[in-house]
Tab-separated table of C-alpha atoms and ligand atoms in Angstrom:
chain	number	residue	atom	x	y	z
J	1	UNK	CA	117.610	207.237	124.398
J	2	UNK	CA	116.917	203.211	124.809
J	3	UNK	CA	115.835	202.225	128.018
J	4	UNK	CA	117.323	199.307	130.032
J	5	UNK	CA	115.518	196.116	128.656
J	6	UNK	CA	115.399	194.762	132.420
J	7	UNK	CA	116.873	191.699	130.989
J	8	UNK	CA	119.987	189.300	129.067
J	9	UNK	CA	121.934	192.797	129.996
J	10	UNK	CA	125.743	192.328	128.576
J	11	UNK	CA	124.113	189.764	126.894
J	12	UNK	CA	125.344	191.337	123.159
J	13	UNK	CA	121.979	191.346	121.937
J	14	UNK	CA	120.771	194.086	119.604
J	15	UNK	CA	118.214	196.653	121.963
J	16	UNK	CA	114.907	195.703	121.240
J	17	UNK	CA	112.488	197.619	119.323
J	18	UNK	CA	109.790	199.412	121.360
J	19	UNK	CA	106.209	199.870	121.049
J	20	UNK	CA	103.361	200.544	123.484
J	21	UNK	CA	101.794	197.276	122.361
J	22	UNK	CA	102.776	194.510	120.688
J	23	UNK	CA	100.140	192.400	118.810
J	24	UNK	CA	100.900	188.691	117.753
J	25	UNK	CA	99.095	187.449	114.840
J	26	UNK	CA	97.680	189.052	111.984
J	27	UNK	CA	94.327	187.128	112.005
J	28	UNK	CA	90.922	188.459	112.239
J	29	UNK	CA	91.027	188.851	116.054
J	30	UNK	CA	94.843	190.588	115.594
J	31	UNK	CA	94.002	192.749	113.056
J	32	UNK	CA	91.083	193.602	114.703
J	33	UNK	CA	93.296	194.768	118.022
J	34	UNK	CA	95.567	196.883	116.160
J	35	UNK	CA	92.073	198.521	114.647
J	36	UNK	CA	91.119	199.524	117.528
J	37	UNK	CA	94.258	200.140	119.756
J	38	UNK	CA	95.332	202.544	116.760
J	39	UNK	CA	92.274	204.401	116.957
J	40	UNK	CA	92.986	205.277	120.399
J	41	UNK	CA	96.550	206.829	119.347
J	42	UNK	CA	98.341	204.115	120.737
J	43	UNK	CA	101.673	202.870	119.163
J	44	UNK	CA	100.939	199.608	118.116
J	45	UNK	CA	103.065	197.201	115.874
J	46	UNK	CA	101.772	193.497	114.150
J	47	UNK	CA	104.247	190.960	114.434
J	48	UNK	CA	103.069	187.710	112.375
J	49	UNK	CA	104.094	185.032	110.502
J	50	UNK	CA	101.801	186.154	107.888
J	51	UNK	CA	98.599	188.278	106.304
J	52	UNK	CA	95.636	186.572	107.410
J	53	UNK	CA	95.833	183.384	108.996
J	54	UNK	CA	93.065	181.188	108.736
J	55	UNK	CA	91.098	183.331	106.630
J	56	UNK	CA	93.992	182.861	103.576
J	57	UNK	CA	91.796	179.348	104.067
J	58	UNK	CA	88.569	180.465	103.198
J	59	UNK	CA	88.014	180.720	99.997
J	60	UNK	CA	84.429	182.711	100.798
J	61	UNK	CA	82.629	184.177	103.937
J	62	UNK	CA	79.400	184.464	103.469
J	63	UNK	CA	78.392	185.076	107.794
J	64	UNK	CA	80.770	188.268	108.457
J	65	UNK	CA	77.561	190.517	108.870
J	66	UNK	CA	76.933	193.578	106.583
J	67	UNK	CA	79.057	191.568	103.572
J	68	UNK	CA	77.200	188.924	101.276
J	69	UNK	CA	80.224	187.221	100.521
J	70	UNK	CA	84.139	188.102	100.224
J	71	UNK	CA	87.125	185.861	99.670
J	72	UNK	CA	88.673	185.178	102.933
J	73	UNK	CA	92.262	186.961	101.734
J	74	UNK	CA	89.914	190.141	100.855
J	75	UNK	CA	88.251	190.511	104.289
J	76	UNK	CA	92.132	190.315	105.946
J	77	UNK	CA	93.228	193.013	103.875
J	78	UNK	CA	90.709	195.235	104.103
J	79	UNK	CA	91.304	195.410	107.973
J	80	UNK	CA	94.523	195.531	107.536
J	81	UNK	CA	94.159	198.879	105.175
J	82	UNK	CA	91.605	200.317	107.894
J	83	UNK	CA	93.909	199.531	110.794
J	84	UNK	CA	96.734	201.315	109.108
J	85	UNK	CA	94.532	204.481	108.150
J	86	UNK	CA	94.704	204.785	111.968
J	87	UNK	CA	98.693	204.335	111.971
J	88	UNK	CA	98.729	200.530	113.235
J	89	UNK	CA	101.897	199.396	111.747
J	90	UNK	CA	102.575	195.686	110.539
J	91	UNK	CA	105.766	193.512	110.395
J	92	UNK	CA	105.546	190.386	108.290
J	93	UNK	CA	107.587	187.071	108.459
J	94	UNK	CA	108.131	186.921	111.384
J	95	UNK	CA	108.044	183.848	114.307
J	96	UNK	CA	107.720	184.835	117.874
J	97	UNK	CA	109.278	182.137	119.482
J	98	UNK	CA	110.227	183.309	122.999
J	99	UNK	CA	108.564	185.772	125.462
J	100	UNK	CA	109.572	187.243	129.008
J	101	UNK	CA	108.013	189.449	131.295
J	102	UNK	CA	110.838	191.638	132.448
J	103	UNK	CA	111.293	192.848	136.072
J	104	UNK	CA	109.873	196.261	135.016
J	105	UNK	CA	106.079	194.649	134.224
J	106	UNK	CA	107.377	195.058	130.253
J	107	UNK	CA	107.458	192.206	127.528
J	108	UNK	CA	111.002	190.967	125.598
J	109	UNK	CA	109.378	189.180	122.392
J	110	UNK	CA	111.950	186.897	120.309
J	111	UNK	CA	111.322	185.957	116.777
J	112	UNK	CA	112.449	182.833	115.390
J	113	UNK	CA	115.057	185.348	113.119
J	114	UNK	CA	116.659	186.847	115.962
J	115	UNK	CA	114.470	189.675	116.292
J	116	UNK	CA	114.043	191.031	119.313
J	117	UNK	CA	110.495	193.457	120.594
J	118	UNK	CA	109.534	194.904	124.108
J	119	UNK	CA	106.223	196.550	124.892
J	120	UNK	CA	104.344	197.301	128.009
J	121	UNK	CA	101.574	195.431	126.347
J	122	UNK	CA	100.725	192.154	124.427
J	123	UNK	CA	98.069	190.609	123.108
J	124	UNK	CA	98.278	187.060	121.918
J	125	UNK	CA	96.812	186.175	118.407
J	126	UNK	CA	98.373	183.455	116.926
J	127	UNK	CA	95.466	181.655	116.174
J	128	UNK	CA	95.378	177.992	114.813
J	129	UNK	CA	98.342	176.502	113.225
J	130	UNK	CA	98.026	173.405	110.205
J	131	UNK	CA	98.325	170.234	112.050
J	132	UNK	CA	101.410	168.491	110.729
J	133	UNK	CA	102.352	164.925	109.871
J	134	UNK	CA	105.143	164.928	111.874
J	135	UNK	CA	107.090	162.386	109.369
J	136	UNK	CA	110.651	162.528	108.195
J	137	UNK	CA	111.125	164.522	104.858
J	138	UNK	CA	108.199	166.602	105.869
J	139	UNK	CA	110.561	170.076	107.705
J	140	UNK	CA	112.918	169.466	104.545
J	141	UNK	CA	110.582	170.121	101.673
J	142	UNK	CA	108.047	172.262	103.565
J	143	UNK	CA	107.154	174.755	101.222
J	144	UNK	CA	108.861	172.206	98.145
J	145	UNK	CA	106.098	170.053	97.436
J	146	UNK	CA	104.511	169.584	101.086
J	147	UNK	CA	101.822	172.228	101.474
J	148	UNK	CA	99.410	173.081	104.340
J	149	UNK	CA	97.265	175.123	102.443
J	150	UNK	CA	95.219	173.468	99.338
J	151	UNK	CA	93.507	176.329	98.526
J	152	UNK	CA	96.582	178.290	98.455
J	153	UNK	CA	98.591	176.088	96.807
J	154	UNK	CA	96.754	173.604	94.741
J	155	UNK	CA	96.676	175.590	91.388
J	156	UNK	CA	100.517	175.274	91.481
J	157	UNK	CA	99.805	171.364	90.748
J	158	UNK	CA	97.698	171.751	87.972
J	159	UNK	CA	98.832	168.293	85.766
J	160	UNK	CA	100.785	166.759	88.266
J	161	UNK	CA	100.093	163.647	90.706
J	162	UNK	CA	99.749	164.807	94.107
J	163	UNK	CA	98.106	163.279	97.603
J	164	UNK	CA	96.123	164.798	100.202
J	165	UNK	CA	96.911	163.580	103.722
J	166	UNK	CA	93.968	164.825	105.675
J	167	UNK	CA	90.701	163.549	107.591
J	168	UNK	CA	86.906	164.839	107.363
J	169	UNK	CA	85.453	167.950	105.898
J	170	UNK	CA	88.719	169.539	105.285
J	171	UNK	CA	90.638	166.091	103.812
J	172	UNK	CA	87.979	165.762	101.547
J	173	UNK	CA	87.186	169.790	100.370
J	174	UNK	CA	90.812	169.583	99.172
J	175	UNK	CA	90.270	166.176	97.594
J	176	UNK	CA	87.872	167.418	95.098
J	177	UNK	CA	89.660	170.742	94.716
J	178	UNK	CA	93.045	169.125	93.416
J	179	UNK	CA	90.696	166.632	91.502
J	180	UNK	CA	89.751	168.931	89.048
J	181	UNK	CA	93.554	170.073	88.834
J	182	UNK	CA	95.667	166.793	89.019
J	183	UNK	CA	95.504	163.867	86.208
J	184	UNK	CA	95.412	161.367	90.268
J	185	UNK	CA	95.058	162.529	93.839
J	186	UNK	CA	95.965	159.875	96.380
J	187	UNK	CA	93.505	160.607	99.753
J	188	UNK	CA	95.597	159.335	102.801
J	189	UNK	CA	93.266	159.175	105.806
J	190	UNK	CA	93.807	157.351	108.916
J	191	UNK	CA	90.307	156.345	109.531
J	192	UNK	CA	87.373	155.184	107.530
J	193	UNK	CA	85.931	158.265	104.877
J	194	UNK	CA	83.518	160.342	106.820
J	195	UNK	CA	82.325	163.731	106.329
J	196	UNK	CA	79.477	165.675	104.935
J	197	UNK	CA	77.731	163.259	102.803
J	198	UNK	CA	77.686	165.180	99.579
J	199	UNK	CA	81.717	165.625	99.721
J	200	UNK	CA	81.855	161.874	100.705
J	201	UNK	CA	79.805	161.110	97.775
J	202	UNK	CA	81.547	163.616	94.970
J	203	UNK	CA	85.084	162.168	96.176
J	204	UNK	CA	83.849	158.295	95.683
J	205	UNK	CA	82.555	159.110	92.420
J	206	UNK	CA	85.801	161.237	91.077
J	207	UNK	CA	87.555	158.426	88.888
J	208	UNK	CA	90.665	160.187	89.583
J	209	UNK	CA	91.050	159.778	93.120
J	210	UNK	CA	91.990	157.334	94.798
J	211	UNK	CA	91.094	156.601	98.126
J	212	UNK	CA	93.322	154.731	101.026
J	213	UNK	CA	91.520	154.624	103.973
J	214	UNK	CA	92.842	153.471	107.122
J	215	UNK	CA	96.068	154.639	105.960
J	216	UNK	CA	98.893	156.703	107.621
J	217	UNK	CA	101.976	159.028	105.886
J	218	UNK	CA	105.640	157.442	107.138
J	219	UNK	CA	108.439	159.008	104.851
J	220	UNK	CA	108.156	162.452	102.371
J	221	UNK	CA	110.902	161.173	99.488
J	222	UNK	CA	112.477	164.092	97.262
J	223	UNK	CA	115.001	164.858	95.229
J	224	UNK	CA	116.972	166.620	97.668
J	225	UNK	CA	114.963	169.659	95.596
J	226	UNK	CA	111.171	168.747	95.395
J	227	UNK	CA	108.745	166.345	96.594
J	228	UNK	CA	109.385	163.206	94.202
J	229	UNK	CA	106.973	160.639	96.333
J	230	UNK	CA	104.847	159.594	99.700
J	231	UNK	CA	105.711	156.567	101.315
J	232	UNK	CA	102.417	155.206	103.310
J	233	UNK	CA	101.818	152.411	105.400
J	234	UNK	CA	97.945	150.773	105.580
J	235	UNK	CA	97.292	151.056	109.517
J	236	UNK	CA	95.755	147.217	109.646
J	237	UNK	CA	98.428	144.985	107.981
J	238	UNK	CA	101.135	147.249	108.563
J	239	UNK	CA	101.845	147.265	104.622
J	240	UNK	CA	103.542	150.160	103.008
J	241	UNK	CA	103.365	151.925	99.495
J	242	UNK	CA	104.980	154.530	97.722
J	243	UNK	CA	102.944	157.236	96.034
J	244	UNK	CA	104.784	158.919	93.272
J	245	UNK	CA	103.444	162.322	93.620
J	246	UNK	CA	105.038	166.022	93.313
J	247	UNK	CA	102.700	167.560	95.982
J	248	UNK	CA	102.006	166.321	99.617
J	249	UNK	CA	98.829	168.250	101.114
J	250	UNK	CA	98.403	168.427	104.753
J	251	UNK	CA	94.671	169.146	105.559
J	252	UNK	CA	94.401	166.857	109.172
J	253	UNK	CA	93.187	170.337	111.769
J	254	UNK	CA	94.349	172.886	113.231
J	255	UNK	CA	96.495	173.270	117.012
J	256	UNK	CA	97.378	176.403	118.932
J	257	UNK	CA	100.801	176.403	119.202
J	258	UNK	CA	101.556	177.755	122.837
J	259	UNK	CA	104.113	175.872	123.756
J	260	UNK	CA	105.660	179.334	123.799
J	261	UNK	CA	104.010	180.981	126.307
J	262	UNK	CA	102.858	178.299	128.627
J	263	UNK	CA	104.957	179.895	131.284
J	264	UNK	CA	102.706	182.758	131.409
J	265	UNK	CA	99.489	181.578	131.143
J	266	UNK	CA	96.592	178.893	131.682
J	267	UNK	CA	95.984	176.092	129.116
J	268	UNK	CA	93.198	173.980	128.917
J	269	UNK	CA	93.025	170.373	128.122
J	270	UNK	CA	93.476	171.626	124.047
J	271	UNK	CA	96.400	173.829	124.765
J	272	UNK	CA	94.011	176.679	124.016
J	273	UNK	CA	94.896	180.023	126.449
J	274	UNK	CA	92.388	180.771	129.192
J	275	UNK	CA	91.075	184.315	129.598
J	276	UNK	CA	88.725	186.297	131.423
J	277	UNK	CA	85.969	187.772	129.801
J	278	UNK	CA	88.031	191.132	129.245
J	279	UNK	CA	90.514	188.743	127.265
J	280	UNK	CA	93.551	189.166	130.282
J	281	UNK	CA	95.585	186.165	131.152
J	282	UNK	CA	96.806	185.416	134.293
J	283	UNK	CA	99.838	187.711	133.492
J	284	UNK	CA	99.327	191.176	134.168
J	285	UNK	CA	99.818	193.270	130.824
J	286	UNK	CA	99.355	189.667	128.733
J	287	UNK	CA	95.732	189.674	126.789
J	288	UNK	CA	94.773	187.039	124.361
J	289	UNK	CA	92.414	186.790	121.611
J	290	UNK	CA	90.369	184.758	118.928
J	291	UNK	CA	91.094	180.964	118.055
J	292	UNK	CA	93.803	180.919	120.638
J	293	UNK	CA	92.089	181.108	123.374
J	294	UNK	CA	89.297	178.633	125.324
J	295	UNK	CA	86.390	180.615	123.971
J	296	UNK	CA	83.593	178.694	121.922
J	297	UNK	CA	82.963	178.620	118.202
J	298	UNK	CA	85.873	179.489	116.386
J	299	UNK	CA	84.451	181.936	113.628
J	300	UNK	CA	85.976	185.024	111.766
J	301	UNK	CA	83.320	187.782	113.502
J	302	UNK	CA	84.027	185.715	116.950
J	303	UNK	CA	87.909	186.407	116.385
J	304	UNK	CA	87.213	190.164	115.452
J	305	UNK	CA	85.396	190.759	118.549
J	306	UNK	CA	87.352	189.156	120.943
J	307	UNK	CA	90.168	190.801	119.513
J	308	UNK	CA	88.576	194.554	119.965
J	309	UNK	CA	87.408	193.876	123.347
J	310	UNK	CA	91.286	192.701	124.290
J	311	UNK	CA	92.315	196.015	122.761
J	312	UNK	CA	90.034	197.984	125.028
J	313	UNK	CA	91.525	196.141	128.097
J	314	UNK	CA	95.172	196.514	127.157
J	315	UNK	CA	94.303	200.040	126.348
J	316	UNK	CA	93.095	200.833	129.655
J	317	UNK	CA	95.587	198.590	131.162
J	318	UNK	CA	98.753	200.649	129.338
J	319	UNK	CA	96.592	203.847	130.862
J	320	UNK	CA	96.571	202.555	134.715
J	321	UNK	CA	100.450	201.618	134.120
J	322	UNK	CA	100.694	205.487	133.057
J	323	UNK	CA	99.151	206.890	136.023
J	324	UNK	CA	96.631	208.112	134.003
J	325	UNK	CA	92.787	207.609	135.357
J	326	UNK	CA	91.057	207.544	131.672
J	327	UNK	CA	89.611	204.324	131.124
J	328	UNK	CA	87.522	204.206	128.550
J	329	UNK	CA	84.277	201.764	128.205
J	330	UNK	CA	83.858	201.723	124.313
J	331	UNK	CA	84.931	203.330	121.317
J	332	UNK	CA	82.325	205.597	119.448
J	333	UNK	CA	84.553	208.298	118.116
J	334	UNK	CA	84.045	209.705	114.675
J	335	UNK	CA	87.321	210.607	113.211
J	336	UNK	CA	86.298	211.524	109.515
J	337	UNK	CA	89.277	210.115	108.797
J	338	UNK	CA	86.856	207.820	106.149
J	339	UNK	CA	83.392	209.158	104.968
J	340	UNK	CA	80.770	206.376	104.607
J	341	UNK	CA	79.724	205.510	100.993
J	342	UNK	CA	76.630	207.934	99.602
J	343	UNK	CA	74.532	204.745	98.838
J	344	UNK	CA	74.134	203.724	102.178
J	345	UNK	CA	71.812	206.957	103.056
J	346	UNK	CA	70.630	206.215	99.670
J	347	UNK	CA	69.427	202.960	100.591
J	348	UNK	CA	68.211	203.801	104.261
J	349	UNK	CA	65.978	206.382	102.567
J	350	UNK	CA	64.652	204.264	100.342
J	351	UNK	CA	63.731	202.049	103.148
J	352	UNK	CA	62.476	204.741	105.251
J	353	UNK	CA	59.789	205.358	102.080
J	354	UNK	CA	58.617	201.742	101.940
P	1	FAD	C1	89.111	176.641	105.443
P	1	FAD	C2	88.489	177.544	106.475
P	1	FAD	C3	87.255	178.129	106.225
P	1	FAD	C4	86.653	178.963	107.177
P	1	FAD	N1	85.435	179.526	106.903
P	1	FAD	C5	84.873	180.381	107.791
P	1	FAD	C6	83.627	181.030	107.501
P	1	FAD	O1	83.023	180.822	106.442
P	1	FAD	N2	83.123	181.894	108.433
P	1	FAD	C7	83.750	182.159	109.622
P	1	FAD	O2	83.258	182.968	110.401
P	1	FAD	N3	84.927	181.542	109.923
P	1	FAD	C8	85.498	180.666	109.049
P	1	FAD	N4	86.689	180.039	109.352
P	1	FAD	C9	87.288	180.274	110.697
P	1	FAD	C10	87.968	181.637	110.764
P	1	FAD	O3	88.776	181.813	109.622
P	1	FAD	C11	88.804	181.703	112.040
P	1	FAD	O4	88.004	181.412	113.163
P	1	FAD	C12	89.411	183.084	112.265
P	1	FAD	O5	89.917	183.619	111.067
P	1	FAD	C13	90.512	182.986	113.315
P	1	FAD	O6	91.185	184.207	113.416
P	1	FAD	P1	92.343	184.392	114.506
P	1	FAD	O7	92.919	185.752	114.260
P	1	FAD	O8	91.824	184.100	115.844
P	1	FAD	O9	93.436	183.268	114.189
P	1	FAD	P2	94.220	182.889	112.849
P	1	FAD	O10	93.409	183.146	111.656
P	1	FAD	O11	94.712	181.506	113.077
P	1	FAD	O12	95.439	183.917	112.796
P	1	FAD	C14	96.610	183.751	113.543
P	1	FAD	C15	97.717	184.638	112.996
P	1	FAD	O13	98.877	184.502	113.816
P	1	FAD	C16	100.037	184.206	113.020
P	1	FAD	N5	100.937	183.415	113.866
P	1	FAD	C17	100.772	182.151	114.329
P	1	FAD	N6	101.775	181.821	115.171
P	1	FAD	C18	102.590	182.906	115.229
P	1	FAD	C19	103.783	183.189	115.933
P	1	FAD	N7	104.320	182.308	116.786
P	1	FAD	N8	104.384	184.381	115.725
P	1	FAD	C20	103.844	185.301	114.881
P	1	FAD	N9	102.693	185.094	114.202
P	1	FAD	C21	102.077	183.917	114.385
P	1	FAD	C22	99.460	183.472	111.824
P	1	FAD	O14	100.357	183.536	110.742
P	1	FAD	C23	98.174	184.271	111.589
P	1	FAD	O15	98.437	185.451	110.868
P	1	FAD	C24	87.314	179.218	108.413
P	1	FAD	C25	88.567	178.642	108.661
P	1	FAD	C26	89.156	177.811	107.706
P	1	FAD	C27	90.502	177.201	107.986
């Protein structure tokens, strides 16, 4: 039988759906969560916007030790198929928009749908979000021309004119990726080119590109269907152009979005969500985890174990809740659920004999 929500009673709304814990963010660190809070029999459900976050991004890893190198896409789905050997479930599409923590200690979660989740637990893993130009046009053909993903979505603009609005490394990476796609690529960047000199250097050089420094996006145009232009304005005489391009590529950083949650936890001056070193927020019951949060060097293995040791904590914070005096202080249980590969003792014999 549902329990009482604690909260917007006789309000109309559907009851929520329940889980122990309630993951947001199916990045490396969020993935990595459900991993682990599945292995421990808990009920835990995904709730994202989408497979893989950043790492759709990352066209190869080659510093996620014990693997060479694997397509960034790969590495998220292969966590995602080990997570769900242990029964983690996943629900795509979805925005979490609102959160309360409901007189009971439990969380009401609120997707940008209308669908509504509760838990006992949460752990926040919503990563980094595309910077956006914040430009009229832009909401209305999101996803019709305007792009925050080159690597995702360049090879869809193979022969047409497109621009990249972006600034260093990450501006000019997707400058020479649409340049070997795209008869001209436009490169809108506010400030003067800069950047790892070989990039700098392979973009002057591309005769195809052209480059508009000091530059800033002020209008997407369209045909109320697609992306039919970019209007831009140089930032020094206050000049404006328009670009006639089919694609608009945003590539200027990453935010975390937690405008969303700011009620429940610290920010620092970045917006990023302060922890302590067990990954708990200032909410009791509310972890966080990966890019999100304050912690250093935002990197894939970083992500994955920030996002197991938040696990661990919500874990044995769901068992205090319980009454139940089990907490645990790692996870070294062999399951058998999945046998290692023969080559491995193959290859640590062969070792052994050297
Ligand atoms: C181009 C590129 C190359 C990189 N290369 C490397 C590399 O070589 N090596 C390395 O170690 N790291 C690399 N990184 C960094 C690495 O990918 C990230 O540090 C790491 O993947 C972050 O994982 P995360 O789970 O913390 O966050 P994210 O990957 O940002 O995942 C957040 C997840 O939350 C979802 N989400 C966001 N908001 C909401 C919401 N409100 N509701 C529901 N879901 C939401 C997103 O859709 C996403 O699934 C690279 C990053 C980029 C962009």
């Amino acid at each position: 039988m549902a329990q009482s929500t604690g909260g917007r009673e006789g309000s109309g709304s559907p009851e929520p759906e329940r889980h122990d814990i309630i993951v947001i963010g199916a990045g490396m660190a969020g993935l990595t969560a459900a991993l682990y809070l599945a292995r421990q029999g808990v009920d835990v459900l995904v709730v994202s916007k989408d497979l893989g976050g950043q790492l759709l991004q990352a066209t190869v890893i080659e510093n996620y030790p014990g693997i060479e190198a694997i397509k960034g896409v790969d590495l998220a789905m292969k966590v995602e198929k080990q997570a769900r050997t242990f029964g983690a479930k996943f629900r795509y599409g979805e925005l979490i928009t609102r959160i309360e923590r409901l007189e009971d200690g439990s969380f009401l979660l609120e997707s940008a749908r209308g669908s509504r989740y509760q838990a006992e637990a949460v752990i926040l893993a919503f990563g980094k979000t595309p910077k956006r130009m914040n430009v009229p046009g832009e909401d209305e053909y999101d996803g019709r021309g305007v792009s925050y993903c080159t690597i995702c979505d360049g090879p869809l603009y193979r022969g047409k004119n497109t621009a990249v609005v972006g600034i260093g490394d990450q501006g000019l990476e997707a400058v020479a990726l649409l340049a070997g796609l795209c008869p001209r690529v436009y490169y809108v960047t506010p400030t003067k080119l800069f950047g790892d000199p070989d990039l700098v250097a392979r973009v002057r050089s591309a005769e195809n590109v052209t480059i508009l420094e000091k530059h800033e996006p002020v209008r997407v145009l369209g045909d109320g269907r697609r992306v039919a232009g970019l209007v831009v304005r140089d930032k020094e005489t206050g000049e404006e152009k328009t670009l006639e391009v089919e694609g608009v590529f945003v590539e200027l950083g990453y935010e975390a979005k937690t405008e969303f949650v700011k009620h429940l936890v610290d920010l620092n001056e970045n917006g990023e969500i302060v922890t302590d070193c067990m990954g708990a927020t200032r909410t009791p019951g509310l972890f966080a985890a990966g890019d999100v949060t304050h912690i250093p060097f935002k990197q894939a293995v970083i992500s994955a174990g920030d996002g197991a040791k938040a696990a661990l904590a919500a874990f044995n914070y769901l068992q205090k809740r319980r009454g139940r005096n089990v907490e645990i202080k790692g996870d070294w249980k062999k399951t058998g659920r999945v046998k290692p590969k023969v080559q491995l003792r193959v290859g640590l014999k062969k070792r052994k004999e050297q």
